[in-house]
Coordinates of C-alpha atoms in Angstrom, one line a residue:
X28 CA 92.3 -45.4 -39.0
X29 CA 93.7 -48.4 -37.2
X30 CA 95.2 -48.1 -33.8
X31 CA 95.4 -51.5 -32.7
X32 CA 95.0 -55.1 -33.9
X33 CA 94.4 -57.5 -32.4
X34 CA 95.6 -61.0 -33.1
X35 CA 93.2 -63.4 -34.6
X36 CA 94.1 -67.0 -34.2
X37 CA 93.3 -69.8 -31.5
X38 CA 95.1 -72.6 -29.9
X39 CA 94.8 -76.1 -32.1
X40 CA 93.2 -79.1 -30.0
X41 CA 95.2 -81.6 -28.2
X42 CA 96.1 -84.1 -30.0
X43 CA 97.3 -86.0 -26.8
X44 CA 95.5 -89.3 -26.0
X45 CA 93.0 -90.9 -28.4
X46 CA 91.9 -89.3 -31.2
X47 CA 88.4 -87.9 -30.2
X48 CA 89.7 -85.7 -26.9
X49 CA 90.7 -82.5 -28.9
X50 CA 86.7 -82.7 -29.9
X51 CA 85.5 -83.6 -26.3
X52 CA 88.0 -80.6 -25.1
X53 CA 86.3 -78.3 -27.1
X54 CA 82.8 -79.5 -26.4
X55 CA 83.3 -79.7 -22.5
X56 CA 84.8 -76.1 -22.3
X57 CA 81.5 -74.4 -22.2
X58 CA 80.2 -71.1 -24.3
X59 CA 82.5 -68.4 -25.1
X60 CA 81.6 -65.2 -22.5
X61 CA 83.3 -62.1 -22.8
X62 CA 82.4 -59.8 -20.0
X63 CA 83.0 -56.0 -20.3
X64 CA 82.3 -52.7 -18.3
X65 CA 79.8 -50.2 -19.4
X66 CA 80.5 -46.9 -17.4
X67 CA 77.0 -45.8 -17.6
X68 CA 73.5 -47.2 -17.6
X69 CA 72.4 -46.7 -21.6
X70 CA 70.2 -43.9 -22.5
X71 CA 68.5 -45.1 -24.9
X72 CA 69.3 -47.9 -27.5
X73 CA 67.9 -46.8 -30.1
X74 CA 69.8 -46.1 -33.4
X75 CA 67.4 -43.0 -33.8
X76 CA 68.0 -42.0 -30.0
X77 CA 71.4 -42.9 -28.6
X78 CA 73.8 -40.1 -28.5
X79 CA 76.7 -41.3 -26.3
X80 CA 79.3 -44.3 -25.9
X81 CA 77.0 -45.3 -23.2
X82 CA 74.8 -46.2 -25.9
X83 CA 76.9 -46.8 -28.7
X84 CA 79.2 -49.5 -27.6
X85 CA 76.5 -51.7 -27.3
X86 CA 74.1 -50.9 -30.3
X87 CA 77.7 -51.1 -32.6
X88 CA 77.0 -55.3 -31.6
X89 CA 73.6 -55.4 -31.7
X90 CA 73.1 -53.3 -35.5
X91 CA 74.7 -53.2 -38.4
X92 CA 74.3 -50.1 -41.1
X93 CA 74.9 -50.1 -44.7
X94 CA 78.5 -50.4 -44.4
X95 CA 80.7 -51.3 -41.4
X96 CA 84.4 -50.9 -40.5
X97 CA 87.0 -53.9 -40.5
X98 CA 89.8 -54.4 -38.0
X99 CA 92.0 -53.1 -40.7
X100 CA 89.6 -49.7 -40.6
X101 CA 88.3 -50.0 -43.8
X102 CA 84.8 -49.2 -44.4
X103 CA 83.0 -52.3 -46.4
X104 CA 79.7 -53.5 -47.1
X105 CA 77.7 -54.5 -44.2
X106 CA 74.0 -54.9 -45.3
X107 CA 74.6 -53.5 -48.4
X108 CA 76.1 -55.4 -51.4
X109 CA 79.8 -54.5 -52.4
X110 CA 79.8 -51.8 -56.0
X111 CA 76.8 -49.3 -54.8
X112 CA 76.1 -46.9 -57.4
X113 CA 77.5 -42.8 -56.9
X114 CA 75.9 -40.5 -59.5
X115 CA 78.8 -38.3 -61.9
X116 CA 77.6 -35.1 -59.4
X117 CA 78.7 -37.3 -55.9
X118 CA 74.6 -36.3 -55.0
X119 CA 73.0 -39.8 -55.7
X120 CA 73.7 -43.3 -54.2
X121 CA 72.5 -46.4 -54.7
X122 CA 72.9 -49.4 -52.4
X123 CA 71.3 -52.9 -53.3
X124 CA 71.4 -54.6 -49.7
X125 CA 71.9 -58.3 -49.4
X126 CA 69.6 -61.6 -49.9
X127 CA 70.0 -63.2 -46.6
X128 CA 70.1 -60.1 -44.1
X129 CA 67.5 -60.7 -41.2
X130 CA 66.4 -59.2 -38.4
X131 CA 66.8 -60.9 -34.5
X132 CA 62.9 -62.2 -35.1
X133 CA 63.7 -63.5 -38.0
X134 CA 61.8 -60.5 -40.2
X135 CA 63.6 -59.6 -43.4
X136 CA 65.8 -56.5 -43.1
X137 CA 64.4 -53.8 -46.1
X138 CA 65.8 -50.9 -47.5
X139 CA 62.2 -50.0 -45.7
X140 CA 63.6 -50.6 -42.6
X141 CA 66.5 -48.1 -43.6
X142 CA 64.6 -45.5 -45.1
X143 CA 61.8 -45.4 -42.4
X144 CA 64.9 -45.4 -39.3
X145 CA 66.5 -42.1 -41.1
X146 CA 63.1 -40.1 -41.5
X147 CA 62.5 -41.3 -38.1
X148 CA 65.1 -39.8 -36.4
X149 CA 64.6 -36.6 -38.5
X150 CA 60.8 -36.3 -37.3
X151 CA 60.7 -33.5 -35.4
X152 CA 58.2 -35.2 -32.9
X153 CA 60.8 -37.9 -32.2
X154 CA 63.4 -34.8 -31.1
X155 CA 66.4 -37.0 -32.1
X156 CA 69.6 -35.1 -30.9
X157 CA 71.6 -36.5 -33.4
X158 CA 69.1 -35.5 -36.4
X159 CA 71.6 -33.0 -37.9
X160 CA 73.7 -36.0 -38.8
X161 CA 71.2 -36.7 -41.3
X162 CA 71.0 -32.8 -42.7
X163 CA 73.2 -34.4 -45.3
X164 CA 70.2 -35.7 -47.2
X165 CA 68.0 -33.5 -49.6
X166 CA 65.1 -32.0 -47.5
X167 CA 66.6 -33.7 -44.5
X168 CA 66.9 -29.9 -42.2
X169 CA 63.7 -28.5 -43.5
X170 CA 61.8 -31.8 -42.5
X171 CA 63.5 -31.9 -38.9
X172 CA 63.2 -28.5 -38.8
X173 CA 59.6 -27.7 -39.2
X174 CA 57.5 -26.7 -36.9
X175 CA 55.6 -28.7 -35.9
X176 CA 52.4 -26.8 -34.3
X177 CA 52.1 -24.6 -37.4
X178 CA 51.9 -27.5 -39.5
X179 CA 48.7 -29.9 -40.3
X180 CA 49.9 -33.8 -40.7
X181 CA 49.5 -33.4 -44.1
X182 CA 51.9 -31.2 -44.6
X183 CA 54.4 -32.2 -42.3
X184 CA 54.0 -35.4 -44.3
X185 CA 54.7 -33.9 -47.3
X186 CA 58.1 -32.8 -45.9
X187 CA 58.8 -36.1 -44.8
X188 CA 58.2 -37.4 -48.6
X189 CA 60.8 -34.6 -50.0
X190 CA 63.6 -36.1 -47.8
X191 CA 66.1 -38.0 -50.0
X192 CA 66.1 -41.5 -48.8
X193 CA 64.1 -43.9 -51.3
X194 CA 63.4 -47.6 -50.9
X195 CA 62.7 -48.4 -54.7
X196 CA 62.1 -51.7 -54.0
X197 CA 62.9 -54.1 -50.8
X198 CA 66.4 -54.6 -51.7
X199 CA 67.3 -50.9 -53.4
X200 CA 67.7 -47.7 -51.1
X201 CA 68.2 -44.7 -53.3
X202 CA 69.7 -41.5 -51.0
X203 CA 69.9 -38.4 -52.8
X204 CA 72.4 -35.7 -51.2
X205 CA 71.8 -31.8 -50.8
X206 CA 74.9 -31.6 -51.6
X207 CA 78.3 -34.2 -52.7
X208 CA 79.8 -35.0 -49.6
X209 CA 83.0 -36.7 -49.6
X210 CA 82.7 -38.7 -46.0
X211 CA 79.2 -40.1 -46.5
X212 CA 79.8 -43.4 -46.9
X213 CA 81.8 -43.1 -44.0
X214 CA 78.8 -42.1 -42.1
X215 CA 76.7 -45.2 -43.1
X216 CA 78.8 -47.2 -40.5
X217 CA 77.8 -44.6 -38.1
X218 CA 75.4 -45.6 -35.6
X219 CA 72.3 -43.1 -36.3
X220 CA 72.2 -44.9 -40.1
X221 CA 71.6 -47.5 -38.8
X222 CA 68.3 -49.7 -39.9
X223 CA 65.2 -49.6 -37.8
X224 CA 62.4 -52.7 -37.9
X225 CA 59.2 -50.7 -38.9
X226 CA 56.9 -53.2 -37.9
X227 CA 58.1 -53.6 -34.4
X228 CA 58.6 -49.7 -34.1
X229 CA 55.4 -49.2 -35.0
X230 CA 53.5 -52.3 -32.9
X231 CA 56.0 -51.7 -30.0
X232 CA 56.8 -48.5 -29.7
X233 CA 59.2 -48.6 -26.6
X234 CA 61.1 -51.8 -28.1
X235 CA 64.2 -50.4 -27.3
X236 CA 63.8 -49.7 -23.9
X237 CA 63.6 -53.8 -22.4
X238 CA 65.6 -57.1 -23.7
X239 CA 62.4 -59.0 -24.3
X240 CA 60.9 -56.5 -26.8
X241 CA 64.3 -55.8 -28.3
X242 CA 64.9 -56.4 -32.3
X243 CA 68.3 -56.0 -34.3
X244 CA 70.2 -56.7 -37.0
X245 CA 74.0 -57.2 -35.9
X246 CA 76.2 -59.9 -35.2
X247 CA 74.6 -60.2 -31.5
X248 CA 71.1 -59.8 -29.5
X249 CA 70.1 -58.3 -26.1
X250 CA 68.6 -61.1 -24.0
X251 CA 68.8 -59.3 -20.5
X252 CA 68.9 -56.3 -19.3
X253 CA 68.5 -55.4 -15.6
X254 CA 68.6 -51.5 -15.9
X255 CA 71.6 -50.3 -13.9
X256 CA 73.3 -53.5 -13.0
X257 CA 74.3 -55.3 -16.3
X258 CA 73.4 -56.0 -19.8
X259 CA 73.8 -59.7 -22.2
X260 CA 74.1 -59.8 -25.4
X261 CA 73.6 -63.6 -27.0
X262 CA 75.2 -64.3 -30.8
X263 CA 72.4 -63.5 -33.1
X264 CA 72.0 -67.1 -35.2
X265 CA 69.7 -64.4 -37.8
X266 CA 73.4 -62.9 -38.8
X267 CA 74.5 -63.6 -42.1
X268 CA 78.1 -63.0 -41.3
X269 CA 77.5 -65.3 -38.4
X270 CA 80.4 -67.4 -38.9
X271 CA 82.8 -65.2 -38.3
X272 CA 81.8 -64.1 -34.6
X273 CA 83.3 -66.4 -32.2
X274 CA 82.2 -65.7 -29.0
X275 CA 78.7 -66.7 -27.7
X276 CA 77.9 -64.1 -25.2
X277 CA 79.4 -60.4 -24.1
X278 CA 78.0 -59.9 -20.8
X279 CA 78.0 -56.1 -19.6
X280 CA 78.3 -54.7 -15.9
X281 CA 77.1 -51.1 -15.4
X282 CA 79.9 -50.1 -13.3
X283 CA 80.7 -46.0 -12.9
X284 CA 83.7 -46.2 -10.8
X285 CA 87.0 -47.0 -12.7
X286 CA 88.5 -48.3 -9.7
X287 CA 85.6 -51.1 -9.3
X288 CA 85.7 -52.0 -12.6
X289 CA 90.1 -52.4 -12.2
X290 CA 89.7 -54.6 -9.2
X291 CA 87.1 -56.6 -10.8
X292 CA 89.6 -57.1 -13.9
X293 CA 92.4 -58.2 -11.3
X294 CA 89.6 -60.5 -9.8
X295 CA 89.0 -62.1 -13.1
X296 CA 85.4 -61.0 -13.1
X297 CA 86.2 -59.0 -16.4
X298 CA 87.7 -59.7 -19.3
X299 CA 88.8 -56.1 -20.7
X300 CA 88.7 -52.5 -18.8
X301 CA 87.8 -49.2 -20.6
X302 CA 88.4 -46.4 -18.9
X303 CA 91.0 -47.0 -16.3
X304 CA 91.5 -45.1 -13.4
X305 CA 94.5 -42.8 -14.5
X306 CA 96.9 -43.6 -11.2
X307 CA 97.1 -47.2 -12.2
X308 CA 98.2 -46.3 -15.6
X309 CA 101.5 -45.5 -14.8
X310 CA 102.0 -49.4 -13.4
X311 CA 100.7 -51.0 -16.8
X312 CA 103.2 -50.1 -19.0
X313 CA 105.3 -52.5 -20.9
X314 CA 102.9 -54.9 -19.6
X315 CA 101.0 -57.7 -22.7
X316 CA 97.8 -57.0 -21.5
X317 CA 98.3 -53.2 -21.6
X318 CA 96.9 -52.0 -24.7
X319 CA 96.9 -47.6 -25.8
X320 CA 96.9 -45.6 -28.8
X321 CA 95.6 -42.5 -30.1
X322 CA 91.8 -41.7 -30.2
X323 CA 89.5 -39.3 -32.4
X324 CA 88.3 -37.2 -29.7
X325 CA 88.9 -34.4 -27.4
X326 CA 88.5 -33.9 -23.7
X327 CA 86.7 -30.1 -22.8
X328 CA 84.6 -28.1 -20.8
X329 CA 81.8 -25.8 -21.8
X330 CA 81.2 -22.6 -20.4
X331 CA 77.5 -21.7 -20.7
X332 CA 77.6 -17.9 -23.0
X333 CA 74.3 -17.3 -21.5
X334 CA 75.6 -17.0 -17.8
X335 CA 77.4 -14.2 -16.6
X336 CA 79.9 -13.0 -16.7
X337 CA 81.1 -16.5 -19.0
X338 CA 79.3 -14.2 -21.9
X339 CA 82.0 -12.0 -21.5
X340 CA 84.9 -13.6 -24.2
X341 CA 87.7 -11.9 -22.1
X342 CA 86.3 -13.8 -18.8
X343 CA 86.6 -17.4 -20.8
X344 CA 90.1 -16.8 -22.6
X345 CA 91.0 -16.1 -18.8
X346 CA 90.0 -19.5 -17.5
X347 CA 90.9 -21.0 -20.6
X348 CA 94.8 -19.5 -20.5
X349 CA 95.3 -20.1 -16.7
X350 CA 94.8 -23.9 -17.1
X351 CA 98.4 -25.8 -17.0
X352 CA 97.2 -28.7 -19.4
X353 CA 100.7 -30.2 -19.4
X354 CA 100.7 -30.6 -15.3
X355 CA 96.8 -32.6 -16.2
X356 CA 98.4 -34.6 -18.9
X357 CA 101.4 -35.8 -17.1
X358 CA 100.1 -35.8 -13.0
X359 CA 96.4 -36.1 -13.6
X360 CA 95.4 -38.2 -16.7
X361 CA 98.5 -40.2 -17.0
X362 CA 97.5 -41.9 -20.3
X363 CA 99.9 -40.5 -22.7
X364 CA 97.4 -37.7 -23.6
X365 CA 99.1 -34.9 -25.6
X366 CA 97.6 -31.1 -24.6
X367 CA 94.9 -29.4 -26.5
X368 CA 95.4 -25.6 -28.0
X369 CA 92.8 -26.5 -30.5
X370 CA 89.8 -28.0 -30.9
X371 CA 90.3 -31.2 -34.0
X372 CA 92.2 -33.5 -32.2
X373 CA 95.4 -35.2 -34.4
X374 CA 94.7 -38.2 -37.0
X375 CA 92.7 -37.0 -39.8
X376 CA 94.2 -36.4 -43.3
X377 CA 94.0 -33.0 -44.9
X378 CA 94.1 -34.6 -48.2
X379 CA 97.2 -35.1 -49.3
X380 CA 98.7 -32.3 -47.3
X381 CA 99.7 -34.2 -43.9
X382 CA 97.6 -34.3 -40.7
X383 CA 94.8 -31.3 -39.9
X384 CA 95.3 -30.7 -36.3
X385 CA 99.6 -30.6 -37.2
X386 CA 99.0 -28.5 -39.7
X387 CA 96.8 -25.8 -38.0
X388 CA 98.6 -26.3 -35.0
X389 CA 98.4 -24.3 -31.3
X390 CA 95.4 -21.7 -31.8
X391 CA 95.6 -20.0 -28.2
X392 CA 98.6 -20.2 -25.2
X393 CA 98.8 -20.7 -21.8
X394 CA 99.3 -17.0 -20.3
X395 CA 99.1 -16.4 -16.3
X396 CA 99.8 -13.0 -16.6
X397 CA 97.9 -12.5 -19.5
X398 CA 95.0 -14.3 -17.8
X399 CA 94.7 -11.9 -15.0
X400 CA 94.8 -8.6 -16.9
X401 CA 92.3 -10.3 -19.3
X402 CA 89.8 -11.4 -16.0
X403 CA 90.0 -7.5 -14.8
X404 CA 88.9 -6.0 -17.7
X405 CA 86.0 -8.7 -18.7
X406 CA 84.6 -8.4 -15.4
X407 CA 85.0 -4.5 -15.5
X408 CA 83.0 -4.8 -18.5
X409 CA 79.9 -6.8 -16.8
X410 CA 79.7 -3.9 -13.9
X411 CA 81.8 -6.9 -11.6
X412 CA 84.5 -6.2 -8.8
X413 CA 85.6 -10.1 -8.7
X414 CA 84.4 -13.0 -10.4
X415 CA 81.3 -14.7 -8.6
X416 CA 81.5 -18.4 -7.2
X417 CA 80.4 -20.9 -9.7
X418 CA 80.3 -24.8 -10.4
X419 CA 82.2 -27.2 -12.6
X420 CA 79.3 -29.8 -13.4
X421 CA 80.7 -33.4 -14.5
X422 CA 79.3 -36.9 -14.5
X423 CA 80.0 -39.3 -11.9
X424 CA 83.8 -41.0 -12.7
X425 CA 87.3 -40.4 -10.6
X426 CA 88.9 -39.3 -14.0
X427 CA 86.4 -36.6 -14.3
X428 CA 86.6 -35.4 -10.7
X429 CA 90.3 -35.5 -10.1
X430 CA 90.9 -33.4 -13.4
X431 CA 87.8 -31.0 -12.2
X432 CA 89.5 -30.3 -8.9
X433 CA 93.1 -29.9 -10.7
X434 CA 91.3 -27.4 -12.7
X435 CA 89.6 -25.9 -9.8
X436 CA 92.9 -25.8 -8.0
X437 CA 94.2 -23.8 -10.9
X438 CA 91.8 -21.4 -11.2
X439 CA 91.7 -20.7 -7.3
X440 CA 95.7 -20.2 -7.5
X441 CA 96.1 -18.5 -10.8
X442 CA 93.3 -16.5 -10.7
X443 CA 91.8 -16.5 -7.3
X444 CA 88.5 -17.6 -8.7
X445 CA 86.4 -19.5 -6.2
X446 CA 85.0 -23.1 -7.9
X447 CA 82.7 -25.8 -7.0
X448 CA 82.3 -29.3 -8.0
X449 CA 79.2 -30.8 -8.7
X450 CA 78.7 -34.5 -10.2
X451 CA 76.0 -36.4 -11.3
X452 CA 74.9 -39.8 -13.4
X453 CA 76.1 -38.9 -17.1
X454 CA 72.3 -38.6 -18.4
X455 CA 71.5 -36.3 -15.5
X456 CA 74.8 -33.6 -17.4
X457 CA 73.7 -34.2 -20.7
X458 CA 69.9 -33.0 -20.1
X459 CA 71.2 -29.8 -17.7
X460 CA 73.7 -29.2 -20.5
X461 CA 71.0 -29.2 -22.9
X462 CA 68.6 -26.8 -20.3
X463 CA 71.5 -24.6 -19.9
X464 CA 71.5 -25.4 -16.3
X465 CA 75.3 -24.9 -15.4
X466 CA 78.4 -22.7 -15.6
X467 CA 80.9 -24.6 -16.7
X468 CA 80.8 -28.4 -17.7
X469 CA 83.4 -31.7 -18.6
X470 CA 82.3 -32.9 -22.1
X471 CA 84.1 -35.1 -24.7
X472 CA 83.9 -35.8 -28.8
X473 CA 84.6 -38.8 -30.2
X474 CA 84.3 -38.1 -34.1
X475 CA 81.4 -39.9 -35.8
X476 CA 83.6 -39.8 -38.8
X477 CA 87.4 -39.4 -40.1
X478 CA 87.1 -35.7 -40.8
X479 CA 87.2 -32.2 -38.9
X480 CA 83.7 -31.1 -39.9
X481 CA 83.0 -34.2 -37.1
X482 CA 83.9 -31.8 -34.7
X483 CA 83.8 -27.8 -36.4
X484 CA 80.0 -28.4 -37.3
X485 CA 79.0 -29.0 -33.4
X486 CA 79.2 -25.3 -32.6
X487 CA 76.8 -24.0 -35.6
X488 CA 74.2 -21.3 -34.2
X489 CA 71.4 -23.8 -32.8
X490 CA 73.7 -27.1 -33.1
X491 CA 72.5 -30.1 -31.2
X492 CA 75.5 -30.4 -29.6
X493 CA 76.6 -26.5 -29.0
X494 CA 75.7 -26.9 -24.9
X495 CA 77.7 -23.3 -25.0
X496 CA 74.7 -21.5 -26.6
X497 CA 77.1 -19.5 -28.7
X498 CA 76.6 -18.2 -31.9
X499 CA 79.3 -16.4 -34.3
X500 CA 78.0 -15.7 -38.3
X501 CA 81.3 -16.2 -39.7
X502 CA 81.9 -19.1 -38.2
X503 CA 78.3 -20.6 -39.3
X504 CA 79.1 -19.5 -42.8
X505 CA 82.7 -20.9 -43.1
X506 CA 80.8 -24.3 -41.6
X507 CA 78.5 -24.3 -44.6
X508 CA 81.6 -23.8 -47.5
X509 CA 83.2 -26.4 -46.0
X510 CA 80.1 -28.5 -46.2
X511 CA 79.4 -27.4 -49.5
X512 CA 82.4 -27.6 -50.9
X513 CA 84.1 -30.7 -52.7
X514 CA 87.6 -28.9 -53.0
X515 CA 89.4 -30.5 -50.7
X516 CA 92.0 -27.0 -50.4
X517 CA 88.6 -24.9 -49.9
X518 CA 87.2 -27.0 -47.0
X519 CA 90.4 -27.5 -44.7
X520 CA 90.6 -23.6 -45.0
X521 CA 87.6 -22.9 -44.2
X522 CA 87.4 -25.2 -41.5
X523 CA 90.8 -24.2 -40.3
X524 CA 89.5 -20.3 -40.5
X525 CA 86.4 -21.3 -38.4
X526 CA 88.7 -23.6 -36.1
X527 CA 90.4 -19.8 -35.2
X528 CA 87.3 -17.9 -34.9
X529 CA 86.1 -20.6 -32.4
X530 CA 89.0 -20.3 -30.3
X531 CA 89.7 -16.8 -30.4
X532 CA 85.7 -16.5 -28.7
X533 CA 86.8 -20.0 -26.5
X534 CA 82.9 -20.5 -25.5
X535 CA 85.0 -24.1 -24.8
X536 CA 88.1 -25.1 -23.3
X537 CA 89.7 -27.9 -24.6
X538 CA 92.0 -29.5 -22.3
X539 CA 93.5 -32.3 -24.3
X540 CA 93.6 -35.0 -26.8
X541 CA 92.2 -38.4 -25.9
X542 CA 94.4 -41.6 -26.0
X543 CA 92.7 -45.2 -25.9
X544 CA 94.0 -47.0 -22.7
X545 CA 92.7 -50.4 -22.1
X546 CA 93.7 -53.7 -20.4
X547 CA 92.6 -56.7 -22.2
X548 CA 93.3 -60.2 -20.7
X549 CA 96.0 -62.7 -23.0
X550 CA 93.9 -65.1 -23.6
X551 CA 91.2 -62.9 -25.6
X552 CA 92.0 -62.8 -29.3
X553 CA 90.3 -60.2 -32.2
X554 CA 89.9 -57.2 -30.3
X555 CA 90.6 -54.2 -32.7
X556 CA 90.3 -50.4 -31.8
X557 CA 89.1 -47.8 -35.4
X558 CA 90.2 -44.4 -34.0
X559 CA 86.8 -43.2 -33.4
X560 CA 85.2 -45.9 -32.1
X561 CA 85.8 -47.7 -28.3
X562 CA 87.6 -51.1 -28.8
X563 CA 85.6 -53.2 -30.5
X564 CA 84.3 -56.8 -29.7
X565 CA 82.4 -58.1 -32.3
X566 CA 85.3 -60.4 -33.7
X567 CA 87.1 -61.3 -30.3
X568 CA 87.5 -64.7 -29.9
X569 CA 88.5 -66.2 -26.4
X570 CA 91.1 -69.1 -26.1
X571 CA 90.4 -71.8 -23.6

């Protein structure tokens, strides 16, 4: 799981001159400020709430869930004890969190606080997109599911008392499974497990949304935030693990534009850069600061079933086969990315049996020729002499628009398919994705977890995260054995079957795999980059 490390260390004080000025060195050089680039103002941060890196990279400083990942990318105990208990049937765990855990207010942090955050995000009132995460847990669906004006409060209570997350005690959570699930402790470092303060939820309802009502429990706190300009986070003296974070602050400037965010590196305004505009990759290389590797995630468009003729499958394996993704990859994106003719991107283990995305290998081809014939008959089918104009929506960055007009350039020459381009703030996508207002849209995956159902359970009839609106039986079945399943040969199968099912319909058109560019100045130390998460700063140290 480990991309990159990086090196942890400092430089020894001067022991120059009397024997006292390595101490007044240290003393006179100030706090220890990182400063970083968000490319988007966060949506919400709220464990219960957030549902992209816009959100993520900062509430992965601010919380902490049961476990966590080290720089190594091992997942270990976070505010949990080490030696939790996992019943013989792989459906019952029990985690006995630690004595001196705390929240930023200094309130205890309870396995109350863990088992109210998870039936909060399952609420159906609190419409959490990322509630299906927590389907894992017994009576987790059917309470998210539930309707909510059929129900009296009593019974939607009683739902919410059949879900299987348990504080026995303040220290003891007890989570009963629907069914064994191999990865679950893996998803305890993920962001919607994390732990939410009931009291302040409940006195404060919008807590998250301001830095001066803001409580958590990780290894920093959010002190300021002016909304749309920049974002501090303060070292959170509550942490038990405090000793081991070295910086002091990690300012963030909301900064869209990956050229902005370059210069402001060059300027010395910023520490680190994440994205980086793709035409200055090409320059970085072999440079120390210049940091890449692979990433858990996959760079796609949706095409919206609903519209037509993009209901018609002929119509999207057309668009899909007349993309050149090697000409994005190499001209375009310039990051090392490696095409995509599937959707599981490589990195995750298929057991013992080698790599899942190697082993399934290409699912679909590039196919001009093919592409046309294919575009004729789909739109003879929907009663259409040529294909209508339509738009290729995608959130405000360069990356995104050049790629979007290399794909519109593609489609107009291969196919002579006339394509607009429409961009807007990254919040603004996401809700028109979700309204199914738009033809064709740029989306990406980073997996929430190290294993394909990360990304093969997003296209389930009704899924959160399915902005296509498509819906196949066979494929929602297969999804469910593999879920079901603890044989490791019977889920990669059926995930692998589903995988071919998906693309053979191509309701999405992957484009390619992501890599993890990123330019980090010499002087900052402890950076290290898990290969699903953004490169993380919670043990970066900074060398005066």
């Amino acid at each position: 799981m480990l991309l990159l490390a990086g090196c942890f260390g400092g430089e020894e004080a001067s022991k120059s001159g009397d024997g006292d000025s390595g101490k007044k060195k240290e003393e006179n050089a100030g706090p220890k400020v990182l400063h970083l680039n968000n490319t988007e103002e966060p949506g919400a941060l709220h464990p219960g709430k957030a549902q992209g890196t816009h959100d993520s990279w900062i509430l992965e400083g601010t919380f902490e869930g049961l476990t966590k990942k080290t720089p190594e990318g091992k997942i270990v105990d976070g505010m949990a004890k080490e030696g939790w208990e996992i019943s013989e049937d792989g459906k019952t765990y029990t985690f006995h969190l630690k004595d001196d855990i705390k929240w930023s207010n200094g309130d205890p942090v309870t396995a109350g606080d863990f088992e109210y955050a998870w039936k909060f995000a399952l609420n159906p009132n609190t419409a959490a997109d990322y509630a299906y995460q927590l389907y894992y847990l017994e009576g987790g669906e059917e309470y998210n599911s539930a309707d909510i004006k059929k129900l009296s409060a009593d019974e939607l209570k009683a739902l919410e008392d059949k879900v299987g997350v348990k504080a026995l005690d303040d220290k003891t959570l007890e989570v009963k499974l629907k069914e064994a699930t191999p990865y679950f402790i893996d998803l305890t470092s993920f962001y919607t497990y994390y732990p939410v303060n009931k009291k302040v939820q409940e006195a404060t309802p919008k807590w998250y949304t301001e830095a001066d009502t803001f409580v958590s429990n990780g290894p920093f706190k959010l002190t300021e935030w002016k909304h749309k300009e920049s974002l501090k986070l303060e070292k959170n003296e509550n942490y038990y693990d405090k000793d081991k974070i070295k910086l002091d602050e990690v300012d963030f400037a909301v900064i869209d534009n990956e050229s902005t965010a370059y210069q402001m590196y060059q300027n010395g305004e910023l520490d680190m850069v994440y994205p980086l505009p793709q035409d200055v990759l090409p320059t970085l290389d072999g440079k120390k600061e210049y940091h890449n590797g692979p990433d858990l995630s996959t760079y796609y468009y949706n095409l919206n079933t609903k519209v037509k003729p993009l209901n018609n499958v002929k119509v999207r394996k057309a668009i899909s086969m007349a993309i050149d993704r090697k000409s994005i990859v190499e001209n375009v994106a310039q990051g090392g990315q490696q095409p995509a003719y599937s959707v599981v991107p490589p990195g995750i283990p298929e057991g013992d049996n080698g790599d899942y995305q190697e082993n399934g290998g290409d699912l679909f081809k590039e196919d001009l020729k093919g592409a046309k014939a294919l575009l004729e008959e789909g739109l003879k089918e929907e009663g259409m002499d040529k294909m209508p104009k339509f738009s290729i929506l995608y959130n405000t960055n360069e990356g995104h628009k050049k790629i979007a007009e290399a794909v519109q350039a593609m489609l107009k020459e291969n196919l002579g398919i006339e394509v607009q381009l429409e961009n807007v703030e990254f919040q603004v996508k996401l809700d028109r994705e979700k309204a199914g207002e738009y033809q064709m849209s740029r989306a990406g995956w980073v997996g929430d977890y190290v294993d394909p159902m990360t990304f093969m359970d997003l296209w389930v009839t009704d899924g959160a995260y399915n902005d296509a609106d498509w819906s196949n039986k066979e494929y929602d079945q297969l999804i469910k054995t593999a879920k079901t399943s603890m044989d490791t040969e019977t889920r990669m199968k059926a995930m692998h079957d589903a995988e071919k099912i998906l693309m053979d319909e191509m309701p999405i058109v992957p484009i390619y795999f992501y890599t993890k560019p990123y330019v980090l100045k010499e002087n900052v130390k402890g950076f290290f980059t898990p290969i699903n998460r953004y490169p993380q700063y919670i043990y970066a140290d900074i060398e005066k």
